[in-house]
Coordinates of C-alpha atoms in Angstrom, one line a residue:
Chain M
X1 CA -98.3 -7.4 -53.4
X2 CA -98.2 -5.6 -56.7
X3 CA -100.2 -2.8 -57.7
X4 CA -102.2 -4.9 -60.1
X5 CA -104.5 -4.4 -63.3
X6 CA -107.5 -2.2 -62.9
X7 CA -110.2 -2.6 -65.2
X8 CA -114.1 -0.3 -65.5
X9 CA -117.3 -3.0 -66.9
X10 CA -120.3 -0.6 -67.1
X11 CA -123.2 -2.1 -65.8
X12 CA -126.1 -3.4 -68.2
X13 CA -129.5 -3.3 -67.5
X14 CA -131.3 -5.5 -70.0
X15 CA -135.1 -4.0 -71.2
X16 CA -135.7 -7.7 -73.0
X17 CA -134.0 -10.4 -74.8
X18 CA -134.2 -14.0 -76.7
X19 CA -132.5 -17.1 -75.6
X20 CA -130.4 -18.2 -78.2
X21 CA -128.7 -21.9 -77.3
X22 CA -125.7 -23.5 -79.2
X23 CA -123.7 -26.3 -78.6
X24 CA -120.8 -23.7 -79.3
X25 CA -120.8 -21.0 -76.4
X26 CA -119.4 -18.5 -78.4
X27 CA -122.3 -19.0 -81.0
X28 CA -124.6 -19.4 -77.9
X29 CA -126.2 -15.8 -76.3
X30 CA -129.0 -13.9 -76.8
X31 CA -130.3 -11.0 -78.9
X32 CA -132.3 -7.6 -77.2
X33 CA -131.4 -4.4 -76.0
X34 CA -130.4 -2.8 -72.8
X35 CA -128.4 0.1 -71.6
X36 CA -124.9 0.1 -70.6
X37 CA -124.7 2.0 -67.1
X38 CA -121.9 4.4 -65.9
X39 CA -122.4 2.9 -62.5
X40 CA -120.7 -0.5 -63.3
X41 CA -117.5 -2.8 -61.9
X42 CA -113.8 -1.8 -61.2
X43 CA -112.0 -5.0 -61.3
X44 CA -108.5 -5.5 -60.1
X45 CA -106.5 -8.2 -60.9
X46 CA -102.9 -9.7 -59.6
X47 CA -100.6 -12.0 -59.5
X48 CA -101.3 -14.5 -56.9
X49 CA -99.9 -18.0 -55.8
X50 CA -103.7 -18.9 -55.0
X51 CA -106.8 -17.9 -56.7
X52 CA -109.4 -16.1 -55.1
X53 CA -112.4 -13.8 -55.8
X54 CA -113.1 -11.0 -53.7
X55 CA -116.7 -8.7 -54.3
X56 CA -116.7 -5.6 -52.2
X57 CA -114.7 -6.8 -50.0
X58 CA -116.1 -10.2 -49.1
X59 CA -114.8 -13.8 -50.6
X60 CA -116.9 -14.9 -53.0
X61 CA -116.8 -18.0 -55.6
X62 CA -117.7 -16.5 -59.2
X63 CA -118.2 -19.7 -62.0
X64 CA -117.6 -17.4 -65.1
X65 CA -113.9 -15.8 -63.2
X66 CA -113.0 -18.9 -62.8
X67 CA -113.4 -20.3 -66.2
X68 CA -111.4 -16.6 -67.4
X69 CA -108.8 -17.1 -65.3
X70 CA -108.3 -20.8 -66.0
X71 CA -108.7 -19.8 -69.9
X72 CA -106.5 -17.2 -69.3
X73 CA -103.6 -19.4 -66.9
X74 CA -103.7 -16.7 -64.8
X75 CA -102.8 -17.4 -61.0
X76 CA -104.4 -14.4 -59.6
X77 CA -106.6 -12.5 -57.2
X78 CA -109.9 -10.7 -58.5
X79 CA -110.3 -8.0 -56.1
X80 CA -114.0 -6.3 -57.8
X81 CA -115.6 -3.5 -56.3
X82 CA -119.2 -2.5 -57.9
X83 CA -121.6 -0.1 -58.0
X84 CA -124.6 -1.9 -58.6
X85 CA -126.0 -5.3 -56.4
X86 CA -125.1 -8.5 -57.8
X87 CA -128.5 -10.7 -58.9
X88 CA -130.7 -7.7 -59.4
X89 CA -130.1 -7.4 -63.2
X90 CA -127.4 -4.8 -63.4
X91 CA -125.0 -7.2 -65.6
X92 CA -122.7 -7.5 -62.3
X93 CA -121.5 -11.1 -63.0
X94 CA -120.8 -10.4 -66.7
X95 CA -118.6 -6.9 -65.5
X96 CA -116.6 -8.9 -62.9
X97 CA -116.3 -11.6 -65.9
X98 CA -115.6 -9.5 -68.3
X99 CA -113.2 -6.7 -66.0
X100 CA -110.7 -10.3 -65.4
X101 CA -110.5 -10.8 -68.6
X102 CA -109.0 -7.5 -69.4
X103 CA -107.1 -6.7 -66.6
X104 CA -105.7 -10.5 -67.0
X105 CA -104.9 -9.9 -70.4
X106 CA -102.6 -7.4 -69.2
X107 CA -101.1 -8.7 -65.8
X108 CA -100.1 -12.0 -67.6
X109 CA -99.3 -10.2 -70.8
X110 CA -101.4 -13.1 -72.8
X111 CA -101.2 -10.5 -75.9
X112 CA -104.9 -11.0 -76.9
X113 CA -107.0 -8.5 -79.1
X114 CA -110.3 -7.2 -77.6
X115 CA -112.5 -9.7 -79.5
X116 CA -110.5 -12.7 -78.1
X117 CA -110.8 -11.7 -74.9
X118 CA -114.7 -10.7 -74.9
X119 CA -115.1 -14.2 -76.3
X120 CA -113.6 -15.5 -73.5
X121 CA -115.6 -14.3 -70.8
X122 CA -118.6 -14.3 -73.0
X123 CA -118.3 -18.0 -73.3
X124 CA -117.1 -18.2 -69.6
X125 CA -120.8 -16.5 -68.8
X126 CA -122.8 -18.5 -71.3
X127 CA -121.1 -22.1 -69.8
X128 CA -121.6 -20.9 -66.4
X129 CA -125.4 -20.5 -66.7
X130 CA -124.7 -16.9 -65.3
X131 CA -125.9 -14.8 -68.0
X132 CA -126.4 -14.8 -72.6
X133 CA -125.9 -11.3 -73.7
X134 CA -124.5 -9.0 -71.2
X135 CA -120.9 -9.5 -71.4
X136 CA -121.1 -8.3 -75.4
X137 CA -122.9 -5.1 -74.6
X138 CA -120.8 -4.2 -71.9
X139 CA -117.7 -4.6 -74.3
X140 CA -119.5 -2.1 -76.5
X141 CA -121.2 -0.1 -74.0
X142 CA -124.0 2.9 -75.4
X143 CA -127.3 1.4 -75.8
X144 CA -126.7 -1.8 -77.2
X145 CA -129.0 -3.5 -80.1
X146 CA -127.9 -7.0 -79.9
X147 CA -129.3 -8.1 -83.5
X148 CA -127.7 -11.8 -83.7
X149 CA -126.5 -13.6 -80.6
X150 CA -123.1 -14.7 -79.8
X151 CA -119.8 -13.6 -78.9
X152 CA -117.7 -11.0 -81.1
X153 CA -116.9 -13.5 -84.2
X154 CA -120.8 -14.2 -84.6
X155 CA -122.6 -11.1 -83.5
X156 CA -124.6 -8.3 -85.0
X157 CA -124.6 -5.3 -83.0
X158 CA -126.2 -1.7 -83.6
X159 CA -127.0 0.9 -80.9
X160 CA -129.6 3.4 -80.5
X161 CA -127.9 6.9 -79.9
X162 CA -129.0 8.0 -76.8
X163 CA -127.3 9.3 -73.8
X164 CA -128.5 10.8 -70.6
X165 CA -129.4 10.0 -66.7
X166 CA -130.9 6.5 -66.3
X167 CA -132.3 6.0 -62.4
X168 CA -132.6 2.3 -61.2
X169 CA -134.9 0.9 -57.7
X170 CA -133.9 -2.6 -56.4
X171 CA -136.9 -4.9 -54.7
X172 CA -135.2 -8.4 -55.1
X173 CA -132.9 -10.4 -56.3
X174 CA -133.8 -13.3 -59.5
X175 CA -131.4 -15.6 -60.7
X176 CA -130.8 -15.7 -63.8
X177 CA -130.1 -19.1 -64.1
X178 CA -133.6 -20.5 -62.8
X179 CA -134.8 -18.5 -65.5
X180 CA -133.0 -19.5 -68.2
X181 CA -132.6 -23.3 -67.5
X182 CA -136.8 -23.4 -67.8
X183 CA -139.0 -22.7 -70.7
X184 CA -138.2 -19.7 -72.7
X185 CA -139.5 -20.3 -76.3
X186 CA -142.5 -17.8 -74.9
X187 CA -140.1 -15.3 -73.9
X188 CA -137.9 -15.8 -76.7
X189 CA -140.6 -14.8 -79.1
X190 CA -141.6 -12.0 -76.9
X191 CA -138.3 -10.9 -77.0
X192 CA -138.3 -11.2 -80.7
X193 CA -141.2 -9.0 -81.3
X194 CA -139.8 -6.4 -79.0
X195 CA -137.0 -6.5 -81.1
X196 CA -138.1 -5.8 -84.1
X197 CA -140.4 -2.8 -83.1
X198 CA -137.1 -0.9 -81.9
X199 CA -134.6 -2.2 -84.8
X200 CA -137.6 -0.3 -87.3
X201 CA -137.5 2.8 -84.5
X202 CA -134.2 2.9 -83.1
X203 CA -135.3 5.5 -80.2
X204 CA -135.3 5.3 -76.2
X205 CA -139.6 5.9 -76.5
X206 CA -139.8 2.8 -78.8
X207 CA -137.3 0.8 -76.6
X208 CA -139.0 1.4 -73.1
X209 CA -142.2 0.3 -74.8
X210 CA -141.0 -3.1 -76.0
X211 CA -139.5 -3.7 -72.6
X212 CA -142.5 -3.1 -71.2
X213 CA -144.6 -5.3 -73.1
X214 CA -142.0 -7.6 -73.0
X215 CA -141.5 -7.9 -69.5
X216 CA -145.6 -8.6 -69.7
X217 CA -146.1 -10.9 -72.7
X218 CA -142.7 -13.2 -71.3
X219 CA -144.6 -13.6 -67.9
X220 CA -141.4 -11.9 -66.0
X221 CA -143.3 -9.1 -64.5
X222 CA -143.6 -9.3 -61.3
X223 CA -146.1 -7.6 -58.9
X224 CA -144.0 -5.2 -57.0
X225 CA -142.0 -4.4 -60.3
X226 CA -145.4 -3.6 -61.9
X227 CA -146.5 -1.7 -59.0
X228 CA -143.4 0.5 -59.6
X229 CA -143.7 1.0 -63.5
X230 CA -147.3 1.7 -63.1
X231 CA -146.2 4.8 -60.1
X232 CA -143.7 6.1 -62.7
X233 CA -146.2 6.0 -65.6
X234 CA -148.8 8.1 -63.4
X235 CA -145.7 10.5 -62.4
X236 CA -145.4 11.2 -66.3
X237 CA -142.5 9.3 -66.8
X238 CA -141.4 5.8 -68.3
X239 CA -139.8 2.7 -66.9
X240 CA -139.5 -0.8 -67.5
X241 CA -137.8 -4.3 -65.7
X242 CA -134.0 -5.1 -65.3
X243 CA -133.7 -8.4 -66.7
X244 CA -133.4 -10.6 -64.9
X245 CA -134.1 -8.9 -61.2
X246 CA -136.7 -8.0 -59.5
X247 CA -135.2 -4.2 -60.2
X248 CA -136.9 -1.3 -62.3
X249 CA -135.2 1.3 -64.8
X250 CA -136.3 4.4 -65.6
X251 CA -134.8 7.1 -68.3
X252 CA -134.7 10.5 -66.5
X253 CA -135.8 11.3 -63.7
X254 CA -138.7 9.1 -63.7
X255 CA -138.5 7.3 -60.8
X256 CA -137.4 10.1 -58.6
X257 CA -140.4 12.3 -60.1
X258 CA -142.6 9.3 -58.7
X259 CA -141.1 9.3 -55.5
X260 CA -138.6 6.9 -54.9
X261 CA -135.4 7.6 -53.6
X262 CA -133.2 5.8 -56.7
X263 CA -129.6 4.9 -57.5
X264 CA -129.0 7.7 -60.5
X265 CA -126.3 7.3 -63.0
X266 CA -126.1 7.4 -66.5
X267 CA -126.0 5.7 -70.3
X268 CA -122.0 4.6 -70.4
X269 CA -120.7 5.5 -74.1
X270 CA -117.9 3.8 -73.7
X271 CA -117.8 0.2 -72.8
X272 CA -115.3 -2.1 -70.5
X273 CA -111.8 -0.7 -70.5
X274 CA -108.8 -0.6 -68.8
X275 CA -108.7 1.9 -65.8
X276 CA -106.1 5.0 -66.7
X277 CA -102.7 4.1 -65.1
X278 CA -101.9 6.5 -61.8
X279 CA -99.0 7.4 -63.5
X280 CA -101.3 9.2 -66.1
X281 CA -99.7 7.2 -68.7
Chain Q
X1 CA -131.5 30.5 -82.2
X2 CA -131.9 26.9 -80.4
X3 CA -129.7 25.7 -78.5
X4 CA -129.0 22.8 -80.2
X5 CA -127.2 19.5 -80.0
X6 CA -123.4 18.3 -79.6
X7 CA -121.9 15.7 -80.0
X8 CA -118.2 14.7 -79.8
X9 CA -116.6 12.4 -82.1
X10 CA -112.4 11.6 -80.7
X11 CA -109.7 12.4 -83.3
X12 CA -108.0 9.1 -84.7
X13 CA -104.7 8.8 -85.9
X14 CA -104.1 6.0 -88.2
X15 CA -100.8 4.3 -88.4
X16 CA -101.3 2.6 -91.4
X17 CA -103.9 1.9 -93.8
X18 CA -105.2 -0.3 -97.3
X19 CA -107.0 1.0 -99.8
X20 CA -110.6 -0.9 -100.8
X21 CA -112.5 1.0 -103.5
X22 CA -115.4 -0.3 -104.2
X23 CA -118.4 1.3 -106.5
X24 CA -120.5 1.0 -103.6
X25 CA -119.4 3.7 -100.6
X26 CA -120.6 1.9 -97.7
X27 CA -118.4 -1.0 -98.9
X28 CA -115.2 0.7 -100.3
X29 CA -112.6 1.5 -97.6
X30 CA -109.8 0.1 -95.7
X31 CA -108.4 -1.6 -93.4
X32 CA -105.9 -1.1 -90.9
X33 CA -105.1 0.2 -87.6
X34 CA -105.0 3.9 -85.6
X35 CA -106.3 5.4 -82.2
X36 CA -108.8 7.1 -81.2
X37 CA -107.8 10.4 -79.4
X38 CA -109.6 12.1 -76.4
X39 CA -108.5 15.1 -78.4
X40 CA -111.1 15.6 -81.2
X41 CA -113.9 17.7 -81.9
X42 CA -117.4 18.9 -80.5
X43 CA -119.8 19.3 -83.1
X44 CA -122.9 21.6 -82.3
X45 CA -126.1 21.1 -85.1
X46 CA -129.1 23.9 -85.1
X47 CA -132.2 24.1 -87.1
X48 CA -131.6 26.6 -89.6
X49 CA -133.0 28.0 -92.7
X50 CA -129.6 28.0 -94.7
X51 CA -127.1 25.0 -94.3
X52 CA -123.8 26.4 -93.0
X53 CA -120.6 25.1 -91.3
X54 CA -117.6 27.2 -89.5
X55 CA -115.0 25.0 -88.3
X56 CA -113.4 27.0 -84.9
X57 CA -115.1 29.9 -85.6
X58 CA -114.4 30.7 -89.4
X59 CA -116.9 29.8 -92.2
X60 CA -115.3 26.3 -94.3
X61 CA -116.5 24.1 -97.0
X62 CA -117.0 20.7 -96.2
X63 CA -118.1 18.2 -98.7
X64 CA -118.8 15.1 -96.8
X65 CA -120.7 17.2 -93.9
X66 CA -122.8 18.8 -96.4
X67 CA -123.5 15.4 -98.2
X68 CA -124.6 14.2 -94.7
X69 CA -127.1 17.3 -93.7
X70 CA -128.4 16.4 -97.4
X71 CA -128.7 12.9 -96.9
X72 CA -130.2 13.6 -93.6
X73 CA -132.4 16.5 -95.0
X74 CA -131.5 18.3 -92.6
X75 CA -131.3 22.1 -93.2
X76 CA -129.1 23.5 -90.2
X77 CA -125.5 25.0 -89.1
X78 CA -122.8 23.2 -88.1
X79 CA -120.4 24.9 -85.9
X80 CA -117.5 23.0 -85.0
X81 CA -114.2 23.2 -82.2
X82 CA -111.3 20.9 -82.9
X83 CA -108.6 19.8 -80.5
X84 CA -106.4 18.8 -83.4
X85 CA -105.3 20.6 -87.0
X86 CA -107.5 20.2 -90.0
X87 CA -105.5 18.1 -93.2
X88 CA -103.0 16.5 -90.5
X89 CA -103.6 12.7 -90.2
X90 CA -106.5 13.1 -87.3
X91 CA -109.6 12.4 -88.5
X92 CA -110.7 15.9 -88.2
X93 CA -113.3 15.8 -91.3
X94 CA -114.2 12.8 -90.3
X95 CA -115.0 13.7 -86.7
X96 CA -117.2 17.1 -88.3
X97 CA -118.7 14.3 -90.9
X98 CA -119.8 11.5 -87.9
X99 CA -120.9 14.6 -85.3
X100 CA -122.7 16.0 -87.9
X101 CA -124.7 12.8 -88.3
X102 CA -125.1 11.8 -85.0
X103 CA -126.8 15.5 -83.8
X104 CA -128.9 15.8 -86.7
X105 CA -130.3 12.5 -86.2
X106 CA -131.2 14.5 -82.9
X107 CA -132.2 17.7 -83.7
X108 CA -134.3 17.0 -87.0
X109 CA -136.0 13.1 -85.7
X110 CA -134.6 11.4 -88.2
X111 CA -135.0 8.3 -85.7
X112 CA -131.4 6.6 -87.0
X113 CA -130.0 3.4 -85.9
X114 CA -126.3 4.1 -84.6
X115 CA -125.0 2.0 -87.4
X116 CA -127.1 3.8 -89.8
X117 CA -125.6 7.1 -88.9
X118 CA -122.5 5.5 -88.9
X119 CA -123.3 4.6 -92.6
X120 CA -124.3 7.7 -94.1
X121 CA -120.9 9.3 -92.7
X122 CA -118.4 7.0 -93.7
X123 CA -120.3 6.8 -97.0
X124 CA -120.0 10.5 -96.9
X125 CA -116.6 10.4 -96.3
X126 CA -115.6 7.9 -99.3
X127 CA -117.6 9.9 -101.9
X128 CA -116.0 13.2 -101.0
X129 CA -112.6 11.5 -101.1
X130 CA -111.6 12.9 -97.8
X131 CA -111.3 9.9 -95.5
X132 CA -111.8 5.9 -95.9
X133 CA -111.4 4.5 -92.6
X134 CA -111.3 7.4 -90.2
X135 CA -115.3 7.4 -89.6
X136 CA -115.7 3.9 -88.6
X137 CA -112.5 3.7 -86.5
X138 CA -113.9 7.0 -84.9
X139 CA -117.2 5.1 -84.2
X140 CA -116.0 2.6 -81.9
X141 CA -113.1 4.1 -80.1
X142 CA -110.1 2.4 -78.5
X143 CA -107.5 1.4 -80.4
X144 CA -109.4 0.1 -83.6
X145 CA -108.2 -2.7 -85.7
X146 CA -110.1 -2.6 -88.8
X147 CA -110.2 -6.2 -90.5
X148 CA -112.5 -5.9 -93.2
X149 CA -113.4 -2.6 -94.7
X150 CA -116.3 -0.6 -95.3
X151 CA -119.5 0.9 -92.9
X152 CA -121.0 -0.9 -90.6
X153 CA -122.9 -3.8 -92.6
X154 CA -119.8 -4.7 -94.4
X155 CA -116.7 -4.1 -91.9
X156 CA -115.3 -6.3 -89.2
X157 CA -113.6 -4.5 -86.3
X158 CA -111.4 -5.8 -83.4
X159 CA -109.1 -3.5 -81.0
X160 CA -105.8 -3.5 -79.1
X161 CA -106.5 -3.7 -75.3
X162 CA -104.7 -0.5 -74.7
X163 CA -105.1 3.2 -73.0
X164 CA -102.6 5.8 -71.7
X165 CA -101.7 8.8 -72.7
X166 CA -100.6 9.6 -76.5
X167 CA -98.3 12.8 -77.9
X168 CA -98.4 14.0 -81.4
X169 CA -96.4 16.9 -83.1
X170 CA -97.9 18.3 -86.2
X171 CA -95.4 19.2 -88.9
X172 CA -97.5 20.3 -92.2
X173 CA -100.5 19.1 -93.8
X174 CA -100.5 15.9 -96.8
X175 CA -103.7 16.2 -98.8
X176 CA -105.6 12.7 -98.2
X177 CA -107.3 13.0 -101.6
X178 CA -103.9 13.5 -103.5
X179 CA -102.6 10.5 -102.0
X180 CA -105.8 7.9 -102.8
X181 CA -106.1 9.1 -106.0
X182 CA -102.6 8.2 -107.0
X183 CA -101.3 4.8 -107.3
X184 CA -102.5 2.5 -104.2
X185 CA -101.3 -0.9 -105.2
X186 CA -98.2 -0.3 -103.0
X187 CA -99.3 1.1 -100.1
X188 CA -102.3 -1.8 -99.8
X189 CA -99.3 -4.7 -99.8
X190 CA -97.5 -2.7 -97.0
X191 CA -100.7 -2.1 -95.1
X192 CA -101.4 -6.2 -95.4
X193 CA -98.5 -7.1 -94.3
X194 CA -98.9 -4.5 -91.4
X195 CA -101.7 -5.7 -90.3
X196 CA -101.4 -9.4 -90.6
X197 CA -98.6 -8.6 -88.3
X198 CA -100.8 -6.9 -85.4
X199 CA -103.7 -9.3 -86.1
X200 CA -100.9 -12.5 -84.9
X201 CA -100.0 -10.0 -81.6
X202 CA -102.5 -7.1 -80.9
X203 CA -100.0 -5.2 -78.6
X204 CA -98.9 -1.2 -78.9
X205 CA -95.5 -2.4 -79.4
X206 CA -96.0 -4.5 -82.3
X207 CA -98.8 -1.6 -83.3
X208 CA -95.7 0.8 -83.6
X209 CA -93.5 -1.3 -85.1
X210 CA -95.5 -2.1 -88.0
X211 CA -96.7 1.0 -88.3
X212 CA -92.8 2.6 -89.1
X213 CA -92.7 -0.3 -91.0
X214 CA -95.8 0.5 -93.4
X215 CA -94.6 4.4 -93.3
X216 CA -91.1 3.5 -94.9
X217 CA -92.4 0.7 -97.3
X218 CA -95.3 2.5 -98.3
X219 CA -92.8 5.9 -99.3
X220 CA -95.3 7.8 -97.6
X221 CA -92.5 8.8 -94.8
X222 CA -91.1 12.1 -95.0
X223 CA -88.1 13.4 -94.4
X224 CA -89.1 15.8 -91.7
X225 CA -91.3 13.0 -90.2
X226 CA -88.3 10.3 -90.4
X227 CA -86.1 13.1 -88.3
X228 CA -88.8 13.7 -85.2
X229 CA -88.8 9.4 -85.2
X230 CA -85.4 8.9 -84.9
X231 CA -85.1 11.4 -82.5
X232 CA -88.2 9.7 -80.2
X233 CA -86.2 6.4 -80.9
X234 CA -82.9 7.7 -79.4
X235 CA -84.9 8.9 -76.4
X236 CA -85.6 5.5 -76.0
X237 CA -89.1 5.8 -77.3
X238 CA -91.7 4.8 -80.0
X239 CA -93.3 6.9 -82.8
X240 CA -94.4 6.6 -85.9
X241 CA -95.9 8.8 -88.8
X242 CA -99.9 10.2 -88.9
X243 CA -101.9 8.6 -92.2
X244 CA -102.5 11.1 -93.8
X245 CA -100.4 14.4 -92.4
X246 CA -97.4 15.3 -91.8
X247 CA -97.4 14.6 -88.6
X248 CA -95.6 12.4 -85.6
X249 CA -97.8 10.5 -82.8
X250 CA -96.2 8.9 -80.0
X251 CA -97.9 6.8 -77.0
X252 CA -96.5 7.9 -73.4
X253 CA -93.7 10.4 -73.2
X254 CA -92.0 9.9 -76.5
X255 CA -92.1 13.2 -77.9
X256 CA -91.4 15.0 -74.7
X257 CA -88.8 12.9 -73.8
X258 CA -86.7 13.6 -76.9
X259 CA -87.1 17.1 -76.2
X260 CA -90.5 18.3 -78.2
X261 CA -93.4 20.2 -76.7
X262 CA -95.8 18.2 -78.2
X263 CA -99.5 17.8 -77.9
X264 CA -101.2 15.8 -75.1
X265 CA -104.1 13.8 -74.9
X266 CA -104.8 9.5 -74.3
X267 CA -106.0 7.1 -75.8
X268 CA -110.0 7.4 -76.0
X269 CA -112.2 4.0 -75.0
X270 CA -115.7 5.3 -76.2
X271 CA -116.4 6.7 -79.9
X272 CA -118.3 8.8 -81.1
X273 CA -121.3 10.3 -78.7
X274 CA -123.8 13.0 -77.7
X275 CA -122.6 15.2 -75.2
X276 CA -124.6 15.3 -72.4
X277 CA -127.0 17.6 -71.8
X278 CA -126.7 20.6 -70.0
X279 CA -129.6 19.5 -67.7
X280 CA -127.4 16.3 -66.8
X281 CA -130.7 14.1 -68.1

């Protein structure tokens, strides 16, 4: 078996979002914010007679691969190993999506730019019903202000300089899809209010506190998530809801001053990239 | 005297270039193509009662950095550390310029978007005549393909899919401003035709290949830069010329291989960022 492509996706934690349809899936997504996450997905990808999908070790069928791969012509194995749980919020289907892409890019030397291939798996996500807006902030990585939806030939992007710990406490999984495939003009102008407050005051303070009221005004709070936030408020900290999972984020050390016992990592700068080669070159 | 804030902006070694005046500084630029180094430099900003800036430890002058603490109203010292060699094709002004932005924003609450920052630098830049693409490039990281010029409300950026390590040898200095000030006309037809030529294949090899091309056509090659080439070449290598310096960057082993002892760094995937903090929050 060759040594394959490897490929790093930080994961994204989403504070709050629109929902942004199109018949075109590369003008369809969603606009928000959210913070890329140094824990995230290392994707490997070769050459294969078959195609298969492979997440921490176990098979697994992944729409939005898939589609990449099948975009891409690539007969290959996905071998993905991540950080973060899949479901909870953490971007993990968009990194895995995303991470093929790449890696593909290079194993079947398909000569795309960065753009291309972000649109790709973008559009692979958005058809798939697996996620609107996480794919393009992961490509970016930093705190990502996603100002118009859509993949890289549509979107407006800024960021909000930041960097720092970010701690994160999983209750349940939510699919994103149920979500998505109901009715979200309520969210989407939640999501557009939040918006604006932190595009006027690009800061973390203003950001946690549009999530906040977002995940409140859109009706996605849940009970044990709010149980949580409330526990890191009274601790002296901040934290908000990982869209879409039943999962809280916290800047800091806010959930561990609270008491909980928290995955800790840190705002990515950097964005999906190819892994260094072993050979350091 | 506080401790301050850092941030470190990559160097960014452009292999070839257009030139887009425009009256307007955060639309005039250029276009083309460069990477962004893991070499660059740390940029440290402290509240201050007199503005001052020392580049690796001596006092320096810096137009576009002081235009930025003005714009910014920010009345500090800079204190900078560079990798790479002032006035040699890396971006170094440009990396003091976008630090300076991105830690003041910090240090005085100026509560700045990242593309706003990213404004006020490259605009910066422009004005003072020391850079036209460097800042933006710098911004974003990877290898960036710059498609449409100007800051970040005007320009359209993709990238090459590419890391590894990257070589340079620095011969002497080429004044940046000299060169834009002179006759442009020429060296914008040989940076179009460069670049519509890694737009159709986005690859390091075809990077390369147009940028020797855009060196020779544009007259901006050397003699001294042509030799250290040709010598990379017959090592069975790839190289091409810094814009602006007299200087030669070469991804892998080039330069080593053909017998120089040349600097070492890789490609860098992230832009611009604040350094963490020393608490690790």
């Amino acid at each position: 078996m060759t040594e394959g492509t490897r490929a790093f996706v930080p994961g994204h934690v989403t504070g709050f979002f629109t929902s942004d349809p199109h018949t075109d899936p590369t003008k369809a997504g969603s606009r928000g914010c959210g913070i890329g996450l140094s824990d995230g997905v290392t994707v490997t990808v070769r050459s294969a007679e078959n195609r298969s999908i492979r997440l921490d070790g176990d098979p697994i069928e992944m729409e939005p691969v898939e589609r990449v791969l099948g975009a891409l012509g690539a007969r290959a194995t996905v071998t993905a190993t991540a950080d973060l749980p899949l479901g909870a919020g953490f971007g993990v289907s968009g990194a895995v999506t995303l991470g093929t892409a790449l890696a593909a890019n290079e194993v079947f030397d398909c000569r795309l730019s960065e753009n291309e291939l972000v649109t790709v798996a973008h559009g692979a996500e958005v058809q798939s019903g697996t996620g609107l807006g996480d794919v393009v902030a992961q490509a970016r990585g930093g705190v990502a202000l996603r100002l118009e939806p859509g993949g890289p030939h549509e979107h407006v992007l800024d960021g909000i300089p930041a960097r720092g710990r970010v701690e994160y406490h999983v209750i349940d999984d939510l699919s994103t899809g149920e979500v998505l495939e109901g009715e979200t003009e309520g969210l989407t102008a939640a999501g557009e209010v939040a918006l604006s407050r932190v595009v006027s005051d690009p800061t973390m303070e203003t950001f946690m506190r549009a999530s906040r009221e977002f995940a409140r005004e859109s009706e996605l709070l849940t009970p044990a998530v709010r149980d949580v936030v409330t526990d890191v408020t009274a601790a002296g900290g901040t934290a908000s809801m990982a869209m879409l999972g039943e999962a809280v984020f916290a800047p800091g050390t806010g959930l561990s001053d609270a008491g909980y016992d928290p995955g800790v990592c840190a705002i990515d700068p950097a964005g999906a990239r190819l892994a260094p080669r072993t050979d350091s070159r």
